[in-house]
CSV table of C-alpha atoms in Angstrom, one decimal:
chain,number,residue,atom,x,y,z
C,1,MET,CA,0.0,0.0,0.1
C,2,THR,CA,1.4,3.4,-1.0
C,3,ASP,CA,1.0,6.8,0.4
C,4,ALA,CA,-0.6,9.8,-1.3
C,5,VAL,CA,-0.3,13.4,-0.2
C,6,ALA,CA,-3.4,15.6,0.4
C,7,VAL,CA,-4.4,19.1,1.5
C,8,VAL,CA,-6.4,18.9,4.8
C,9,LEU,CA,-8.7,21.4,6.7
C,10,GLU,CA,-8.0,20.7,10.3
C,11,LYS,CA,-9.4,23.6,12.1
C,12,PHE,CA,-11.8,26.2,10.7
C,13,GLY,CA,-10.1,29.8,10.2
C,14,GLU,CA,-6.8,28.4,10.1
C,15,PRO,CA,-4.1,27.4,7.1
C,16,VAL,CA,-4.6,24.2,5.5
C,17,VAL,CA,-1.9,21.6,6.0
C,18,THR,CA,-0.7,18.6,3.8
C,19,ARG,CA,-0.7,15.1,5.2
C,20,ALA,CA,0.0,11.6,3.6
C,21,PHE,CA,-2.7,8.9,3.9
C,22,PRO,CA,-2.4,5.2,2.6
C,23,VAL,CA,-4.1,4.4,-0.7
C,24,PRO,CA,-6.1,1.4,-0.3
C,25,GLU,CA,-6.9,-1.2,-2.9
C,26,ALA,CA,-10.3,-0.5,-4.9
C,27,ALA,CA,-13.0,-2.6,-3.0
C,28,PRO,CA,-15.7,-4.1,-5.3
C,29,GLY,CA,-17.6,-1.4,-7.0
C,30,ASP,CA,-14.9,1.4,-6.1
C,31,THR,CA,-12.4,3.2,-8.1
C,32,VAL,CA,-9.0,4.7,-7.3
C,33,VAL,CA,-8.1,7.8,-9.3
C,34,ALA,CA,-4.8,9.5,-9.7
C,35,VAL,CA,-5.8,13.3,-9.5
C,36,SER,CA,-4.5,15.5,-12.2
C,37,TYR,CA,-6.3,18.6,-11.2
C,38,GLY,CA,-8.4,19.6,-8.2
C,39,GLY,CA,-10.5,22.7,-8.5
C,40,ILE,CA,-10.6,25.5,-6.0
C,41,CYS,CA,-14.4,26.7,-5.7
C,42,GLY,CA,-15.4,29.8,-3.9
C,43,THR,CA,-17.2,27.3,-1.3
C,44,ASP,CA,-13.9,25.8,-0.5
C,45,LEU,CA,-13.0,29.5,1.0
C,46,HIS,CA,-16.3,29.5,2.8
C,47,LEU,CA,-15.7,26.0,4.4
C,48,ARG,CA,-12.4,27.1,5.7
C,49,GLN,CA,-14.0,29.9,7.3
C,50,GLY,CA,-16.7,27.6,8.9
C,51,HIS,CA,-19.7,28.9,7.0
C,52,LEU,CA,-21.1,25.4,6.6
C,53,ASP,CA,-21.2,22.8,9.3
C,54,VAL,CA,-18.8,20.3,8.0
C,55,PRO,CA,-16.9,17.4,9.9
C,56,VAL,CA,-12.8,18.2,10.3
C,57,PRO,CA,-10.2,17.2,9.8
C,58,LEU,CA,-11.2,16.9,6.0
C,59,VAL,CA,-9.4,16.6,2.8
C,60,LEU,CA,-10.9,19.3,0.5
C,61,GLY,CA,-11.9,19.3,-2.9
C,62,HIS,CA,-15.3,18.7,-4.5
C,63,GLU,CA,-14.3,19.2,-8.1
C,64,GLY,CA,-11.6,17.1,-10.0
C,65,LEU,CA,-10.2,15.4,-12.9
C,66,GLY,CA,-7.9,12.5,-13.0
C,67,VAL,CA,-6.6,9.3,-14.5
C,68,VAL,CA,-8.1,5.8,-13.4
C,69,ARG,CA,-5.6,3.8,-11.3
C,70,ARG,CA,-7.4,0.9,-10.1
C,71,LEU,CA,-10.9,-0.4,-10.8
C,72,GLY,CA,-12.7,-2.5,-8.2
C,73,ALA,CA,-14.5,-5.7,-9.2
C,74,GLY,CA,-17.6,-4.9,-11.2
C,75,VAL,CA,-16.7,-1.6,-12.5
C,76,ALA,CA,-16.2,-1.9,-16.3
C,77,HIS,CA,-18.2,1.1,-17.6
C,78,ASP,CA,-18.5,4.9,-17.0
C,79,ALA,CA,-22.0,6.6,-16.4
C,80,LEU,CA,-22.6,6.9,-20.0
C,81,GLY,CA,-21.9,2.8,-20.4
C,82,GLU,CA,-18.6,3.5,-22.2
C,83,PRO,CA,-16.0,1.1,-21.3
C,84,LEU,CA,-13.9,2.2,-18.4
C,85,SER,CA,-10.0,1.1,-18.1
C,86,GLU,CA,-7.1,1.9,-16.3
C,87,GLY,CA,-5.5,4.9,-17.6
C,88,ASP,CA,-8.8,6.7,-18.7
C,89,THR,CA,-9.2,10.4,-18.0
C,90,VAL,CA,-12.5,11.0,-16.0
C,91,MET,CA,-14.3,13.3,-13.9
C,92,TRP,CA,-16.9,12.6,-11.2
C,93,ALA,CA,-19.7,13.9,-9.4
C,94,SER,CA,-19.0,15.2,-6.1
C,95,SER,CA,-22.1,13.6,-4.3
C,96,ILE,CA,-23.8,10.4,-3.8
C,97,ALA,CA,-27.7,10.5,-2.8
C,98,CYS,CA,-29.2,7.9,-0.4
C,99,GLY,CA,-31.8,7.1,-3.1
C,100,ARG,CA,-34.3,6.2,-0.3
C,101,CYS,CA,-35.5,9.6,1.3
C,102,ARG,CA,-38.4,11.7,0.4
C,103,ALA,CA,-36.2,14.1,-1.6
C,104,CYS,CA,-34.6,11.2,-3.7
C,105,LEU,CA,-38.0,9.3,-4.3
C,106,ARG,CA,-40.9,11.4,-4.1
C,107,ASP,CA,-39.6,14.8,-4.8
C,108,ARG,CA,-37.2,13.7,-7.4
C,109,GLU,CA,-34.7,16.2,-6.0
C,110,PRO,CA,-31.5,14.2,-4.9
C,111,THR,CA,-29.6,17.5,-4.3
C,112,LEU,CA,-31.9,18.1,-1.1
C,113,CYS,CA,-31.0,14.6,0.1
C,114,GLU,CA,-30.3,15.1,3.8
C,115,ALA,CA,-27.9,12.0,3.8
C,116,ARG,CA,-25.9,13.1,0.7
C,117,ARG,CA,-22.3,12.5,1.1
C,118,THR,CA,-20.0,15.0,-0.8
C,119,TYR,CA,-16.4,14.4,-1.5
C,120,GLY,CA,-14.5,17.4,0.0
C,121,VAL,CA,-17.2,18.6,2.0
C,122,ASN,CA,-18.7,16.0,4.6
C,123,ARG,CA,-16.5,13.1,4.4
C,124,PRO,CA,-13.8,13.6,7.3
C,125,VAL,CA,-10.6,11.6,7.4
C,126,ALA,CA,-11.9,9.7,10.3
C,127,ASP,CA,-14.3,8.0,8.0
C,128,PRO,CA,-11.8,5.9,5.8
C,129,PRO,CA,-10.5,6.0,3.4
C,130,ALA,CA,-9.3,9.3,4.2
C,131,LEU,CA,-8.6,10.2,0.5
C,132,SER,CA,-12.1,11.7,-0.1
C,133,GLY,CA,-11.4,14.9,-1.8
C,134,ALA,CA,-9.9,16.1,-5.1
C,135,TRP,CA,-6.9,18.1,-3.4
C,136,ALA,CA,-4.8,15.0,-3.3
C,137,GLU,CA,-2.4,13.1,-5.2
C,138,GLN,CA,-5.0,10.3,-5.4
C,139,VAL,CA,-9.1,10.1,-4.6
C,140,TYR,CA,-10.8,7.1,-3.6
C,141,LEU,CA,-14.2,7.0,-5.3
C,142,ARG,CA,-17.1,4.9,-3.7
C,143,ALA,CA,-19.6,2.5,-5.3
C,144,GLY,CA,-22.5,4.7,-6.6
C,145,THR,CA,-20.1,7.8,-7.7
C,146,THR,CA,-20.9,9.1,-11.1
C,147,ILE,CA,-17.8,8.8,-13.2
C,148,VAL,CA,-17.6,10.0,-16.7
C,149,LYS,CA,-14.9,9.7,-19.3
C,150,LEU,CA,-13.5,13.1,-20.8
C,151,PRO,CA,-14.5,13.2,-24.4
C,152,ALA,CA,-11.7,12.6,-26.8
C,153,GLY,CA,-10.1,16.0,-27.9
C,154,VAL,CA,-11.2,17.9,-24.8
C,155,ASP,CA,-8.3,19.6,-23.0
C,156,PRO,CA,-8.4,18.4,-19.4
C,157,VAL,CA,-7.5,21.9,-18.2
C,158,ALA,CA,-10.5,23.5,-20.2
C,159,ALA,CA,-12.7,20.8,-18.5
C,160,MET,CA,-11.7,22.2,-15.2
C,161,SER,CA,-12.6,25.7,-15.8
C,162,LEU,CA,-16.3,25.2,-14.9
C,163,ALA,CA,-16.1,21.8,-13.2
C,164,CYS,CA,-18.3,22.4,-10.6
C,165,ALA,CA,-19.9,25.7,-12.0
C,166,GLY,CA,-20.9,24.0,-15.4
C,167,PRO,CA,-23.1,21.1,-13.8
C,168,THR,CA,-24.3,23.6,-11.1
C,169,MET,CA,-25.8,25.7,-13.8
C,170,VAL,CA,-27.1,22.7,-15.8
C,171,HIS,CA,-29.1,21.8,-12.8
C,172,ALA,CA,-30.4,25.5,-12.4
C,173,LEU,CA,-31.2,26.1,-16.1
C,174,TYR,CA,-32.4,22.7,-17.2
C,175,GLU,CA,-34.6,21.9,-14.1
C,176,ARG,CA,-35.2,24.9,-11.9
C,177,ARG,CA,-36.0,27.6,-14.3
C,178,PRO,CA,-35.0,27.1,-18.1
C,179,VAL,CA,-34.0,29.7,-20.5
C,180,ARG,CA,-36.7,30.1,-23.2
C,181,LEU,CA,-36.0,31.2,-26.7
C,182,GLY,CA,-35.3,35.0,-27.3
C,183,GLU,CA,-34.9,35.9,-23.7
C,184,VAL,CA,-32.9,38.6,-22.3
C,185,VAL,CA,-30.8,37.3,-19.5
C,186,VAL,CA,-28.9,39.2,-17.1
C,187,VAL,CA,-26.0,37.2,-14.8
C,188,GLN,CA,-25.1,38.6,-11.7
C,189,GLY,CA,-21.4,37.7,-11.0
C,190,SER,CA,-18.4,37.2,-13.3
C,191,GLY,CA,-16.7,34.1,-11.8
C,192,PRO,CA,-16.9,30.6,-12.9
C,193,VAL,CA,-20.6,30.2,-12.0
C,194,GLY,CA,-21.5,33.5,-13.9
C,195,LEU,CA,-19.5,32.4,-16.8
C,196,ALA,CA,-21.2,29.1,-16.9
C,197,ALA,CA,-24.7,30.8,-16.7
C,198,ALA,CA,-23.9,33.0,-19.5
C,199,ALA,CA,-22.4,30.3,-21.8
C,200,LEU,CA,-25.5,27.9,-21.1
C,201,ALA,CA,-28.0,30.6,-21.3
C,202,ARG,CA,-26.7,31.4,-24.7
C,203,LEU,CA,-26.9,27.6,-25.9
C,204,ALA,CA,-30.3,27.4,-24.5
C,205,GLY,CA,-31.5,30.2,-26.9
C,206,ALA,CA,-31.1,33.5,-25.0
C,207,GLU,CA,-31.2,36.6,-27.3
C,208,ARG,CA,-28.9,38.7,-25.3
C,209,VAL,CA,-26.9,37.9,-22.1
C,210,ILE,CA,-25.7,40.9,-19.9
C,211,ILE,CA,-23.0,40.2,-17.2
C,212,VAL,CA,-23.0,42.3,-14.2
C,213,GLY,CA,-19.8,41.6,-12.1
C,214,GLY,CA,-16.2,42.5,-11.3
C,215,PRO,CA,-13.3,43.1,-11.0
C,216,ARG,CA,-12.7,44.6,-14.5
C,217,SER,CA,-10.1,42.1,-15.2
C,218,ARG,CA,-12.7,39.2,-15.0
C,219,LEU,CA,-15.2,41.1,-17.2
C,220,GLU,CA,-12.4,41.7,-19.9
C,221,ALA,CA,-11.5,37.9,-19.8
C,222,ALA,CA,-15.3,37.0,-20.1
C,223,ALA,CA,-15.5,39.3,-23.1
C,224,ARG,CA,-12.2,38.2,-24.6
C,225,CYS,CA,-13.5,34.6,-24.3
C,226,GLY,CA,-17.0,35.1,-25.8
C,227,PHE,CA,-19.0,35.0,-22.6
C,228,GLY,CA,-22.1,37.4,-22.7
C,229,ASP,CA,-22.7,40.3,-25.2
C,230,LEU,CA,-22.5,43.2,-22.6
C,231,HIS,CA,-20.3,43.6,-19.5
C,232,PHE,CA,-20.8,46.0,-16.6
C,233,ASP,CA,-18.4,46.5,-13.7
C,234,ILE,CA,-20.4,46.9,-10.4
C,235,VAL,CA,-17.2,46.6,-8.0
C,236,GLY,CA,-14.8,49.0,-9.5
C,237,GLY,CA,-15.7,52.0,-7.4
C,238,GLU,CA,-18.5,53.5,-9.7
C,239,ASP,CA,-22.0,54.0,-7.8
C,240,PRO,CA,-23.8,50.6,-7.9
C,241,ALA,CA,-27.1,52.3,-8.6
C,242,GLU,CA,-25.8,54.1,-11.7
C,243,VAL,CA,-24.4,50.9,-12.8
C,244,LEU,CA,-27.8,49.2,-12.3
C,245,GLU,CA,-29.5,51.9,-14.2
C,246,ARG,CA,-27.3,51.2,-17.2
C,247,VAL,CA,-28.0,47.5,-17.2
C,248,ARG,CA,-31.6,48.2,-17.0
C,249,ALA,CA,-31.3,50.6,-19.9
C,250,ALA,CA,-29.7,47.8,-22.0
C,251,THR,CA,-32.9,45.7,-21.6
C,252,PRO,CA,-35.5,46.0,-24.2
C,253,ASP,CA,-37.2,49.4,-23.7
C,254,GLY,CA,-35.5,49.5,-20.3
C,255,ARG,CA,-38.1,47.3,-18.7
C,256,GLY,CA,-35.6,44.8,-17.3
C,257,ALA,CA,-34.6,41.2,-18.2
C,258,ASP,CA,-36.8,38.5,-18.7
C,259,LEU,CA,-34.4,36.3,-16.3
C,260,VAL,CA,-31.9,37.4,-13.8
C,261,ILE,CA,-29.5,34.7,-12.5
C,262,GLU,CA,-27.7,35.4,-9.4
C,263,CYS,CA,-24.2,33.9,-9.2
C,264,ALA,CA,-22.3,36.4,-7.3
C,265,GLY,CA,-22.7,34.9,-3.9
C,266,VAL,CA,-22.9,38.3,-2.4
C,267,PRO,CA,-26.1,38.8,-0.4
C,268,GLN,CA,-26.9,42.5,-1.5
C,269,ALA,CA,-26.8,40.9,-5.1
C,270,VAL,CA,-30.2,39.2,-4.4
C,271,ALA,CA,-31.6,42.7,-3.7
C,272,GLN,CA,-30.1,44.3,-6.7
C,273,GLY,CA,-31.3,41.5,-9.0
C,274,VAL,CA,-35.0,41.9,-8.1
C,275,ARG,CA,-34.9,45.3,-9.5
C,276,LEU,CA,-33.2,44.0,-12.7
C,277,ALA,CA,-36.0,41.8,-13.7
C,278,ARG,CA,-38.9,42.9,-15.7
C,279,ARG,CA,-42.6,42.7,-14.6
C,280,GLY,CA,-43.6,39.0,-15.0
C,281,GLY,CA,-39.9,37.9,-15.1
C,282,SER,CA,-37.8,35.5,-12.8
C,283,HIS,CA,-34.9,35.8,-10.5
C,284,LEU,CA,-32.9,32.5,-10.5
C,285,ILE,CA,-30.8,32.5,-7.2
C,286,VAL,CA,-28.0,30.2,-7.6
C,287,GLY,CA,-24.9,32.0,-5.8
C,288,GLN,CA,-25.9,31.7,-2.0
C,289,TYR,CA,-24.4,28.3,-1.4
C,290,THR,CA,-23.1,29.2,1.9
C,291,ASP,CA,-24.5,31.7,4.5
C,292,GLY,CA,-23.2,35.0,3.7
C,293,GLY,CA,-25.5,36.7,5.9
C,294,ASP,CA,-28.7,38.5,5.5
C,295,THR,CA,-29.7,41.2,3.0
C,296,ALA,CA,-32.5,43.8,3.1
C,297,PHE,CA,-34.9,44.1,0.0
C,298,ASN,CA,-38.5,45.6,-0.6
C,299,PRO,CA,-40.9,42.9,-0.9
C,300,HIS,CA,-43.1,45.1,-2.9
C,301,GLN,CA,-40.9,44.9,-5.8
C,302,ILE,CA,-41.4,41.0,-5.9
C,303,VAL,CA,-45.2,41.6,-5.9
C,304,TYR,CA,-45.2,44.6,-8.1
C,305,ARG,CA,-43.2,42.8,-10.8
C,306,GLN,CA,-45.0,39.6,-10.0
C,307,LEU,CA,-41.6,37.9,-10.1
C,308,ASP,CA,-40.9,34.1,-10.0
C,309,VAL,CA,-38.1,33.8,-7.3
C,310,ILE,CA,-36.2,30.2,-7.5
C,311,GLY,CA,-33.4,28.9,-5.8
C,312,SER,CA,-31.3,26.2,-7.2
C,313,TRP,CA,-29.1,24.0,-4.9
C,314,ALA,CA,-25.9,22.2,-6.0
C,315,PHE,CA,-25.9,19.2,-8.7
C,316,THR,CA,-26.2,15.6,-9.2
C,317,GLY,CA,-24.3,13.0,-11.3
C,318,ALA,CA,-27.1,13.6,-14.0
C,319,HIS,CA,-26.1,17.2,-14.4
C,320,LEU,CA,-22.2,16.3,-14.5
C,321,ILE,CA,-23.1,13.9,-17.3
C,322,GLU,CA,-24.8,16.8,-19.3
C,323,TYR,CA,-21.9,19.2,-18.7
C,324,VAL,CA,-19.4,16.5,-19.7
C,325,ARG,CA,-21.6,15.9,-23.0
C,326,LEU,CA,-21.5,19.8,-23.5
C,327,LEU,CA,-17.8,20.4,-23.2
C,328,PRO,CA,-16.8,19.7,-26.9
C,329,VAL,CA,-19.3,22.7,-27.8
C,330,LEU,CA,-18.3,24.8,-24.9
C,331,ALA,CA,-14.7,24.4,-25.6
C,332,ALA,CA,-15.1,25.3,-29.3
C,333,ARG,CA,-17.1,28.5,-28.4
C,334,HIS,CA,-14.9,29.7,-25.6
C,335,ASP,CA,-11.2,29.5,-24.8
C,336,LEU,CA,-11.9,27.6,-21.4
C,337,ALA,CA,-8.3,26.8,-20.7
C,338,SER,CA,-7.2,30.4,-20.7
C,339,LEU,CA,-9.5,30.9,-17.6
C,340,VAL,CA,-7.3,28.5,-15.4
C,341,THR,CA,-4.4,29.2,-13.3
C,342,ALA,CA,-2.5,25.9,-11.9
C,343,PHE,CA,-0.8,26.0,-8.6
C,344,PRO,CA,1.1,23.1,-7.1
C,345,LEU,CA,-0.7,21.0,-4.6
C,346,ARG,CA,1.4,21.9,-1.9
C,347,GLU,CA,0.8,25.7,-2.4
C,348,ALA,CA,-2.9,25.4,-1.7
C,349,GLU,CA,-2.7,28.5,0.6
C,350,ARG,CA,-1.3,30.6,-1.9
C,351,ALA,CA,-3.9,29.4,-4.4
C,352,MET,CA,-6.6,30.1,-2.0
C,353,ALA,CA,-5.4,33.4,-1.3
C,354,ALA,CA,-5.3,34.3,-5.1
C,355,VAL,CA,-8.9,33.2,-5.6
C,356,ALA,CA,-10.0,35.4,-2.4
C,357,GLY,CA,-8.3,38.5,-3.6
C,358,GLY,CA,-9.6,38.2,-7.2
C,359,GLU,CA,-6.3,37.6,-8.9
C,360,VAL,CA,-7.3,34.6,-10.9
C,361,LEU,CA,-10.4,33.6,-12.4
C,362,LYS,CA,-10.3,29.7,-11.8
C,363,ALA,CA,-7.7,28.1,-9.8
C,364,VAL,CA,-6.7,24.6,-9.8
C,365,LEU,CA,-4.3,22.4,-7.8
C,366,GLU,CA,-2.0,20.2,-9.8
C,367,ALA,CA,-1.2,17.1,-8.1
């Protein structure tokens, strides 16, 4: 049995550390993957600060891509039925739902499963095997994990650009509030989730996609890579109220957007988004995955505009499958790889600081 190095969150609010853990043989139904890249999501920064009640110590990393090293007995195909062999490059869904509770069986919303187990989030090192996060040299994937081979010709770095954001927005836009042909969509936020929303809204038939976010470097990268039609900087020091007025003016007759998608993760963005939607429009809230605090808004605006206000939580293996299937199209339309900055696994603290400071758009740890 060999060891693999992993990045561990031991205590909330403190720097992460690297530790070595044994790599067990793959039990029947399980898979061991040598991690090529583990993505850093904004959620990881919140986890470190204790904004979600998760068990520690914990190997972080709920999004990843790697090469199959060992297949347990009975594992012969990926989630699409394609033959799976050692040496194949794969992505995997972050969560396994129980399949037995009301959310899974009656509501058909396994993202709401109370017993859902998520790699890098609620699988502590005390629950063996410890290598249950993607910020590691190897990850142990249990039976029931959705594993999908990367399509031929797709750059693994490009695939990592929207590794969590992509399937999250597939769930939001396929099932919670689909984009309708010809709609004008405003996306709040210019991080990976916002860019995924802009790209998928366009694929779904939106006539115009407007991105409101910042800092300016992110908006410039979005424009350069073909995400969105118009870009407004709301964090660059200008009066936010004036920026929002210009955003509304960019919608048909200044009435507001058919659909506003909140991807910023900033509570006050919710109040702003309510006023960016037209009467009879929709506000789809995706970005508030962790508890960033309360915000104040005028409920009259929801009634006056007769808004549909919809939340969307996380994603399932089915949504990862659709993201991977769309990767060839997304990569042809957008320079996805240019969004990604790679850091060595042992420099996780530096990478997290770069994400927190807005220095990079998408950071990944390279094992």
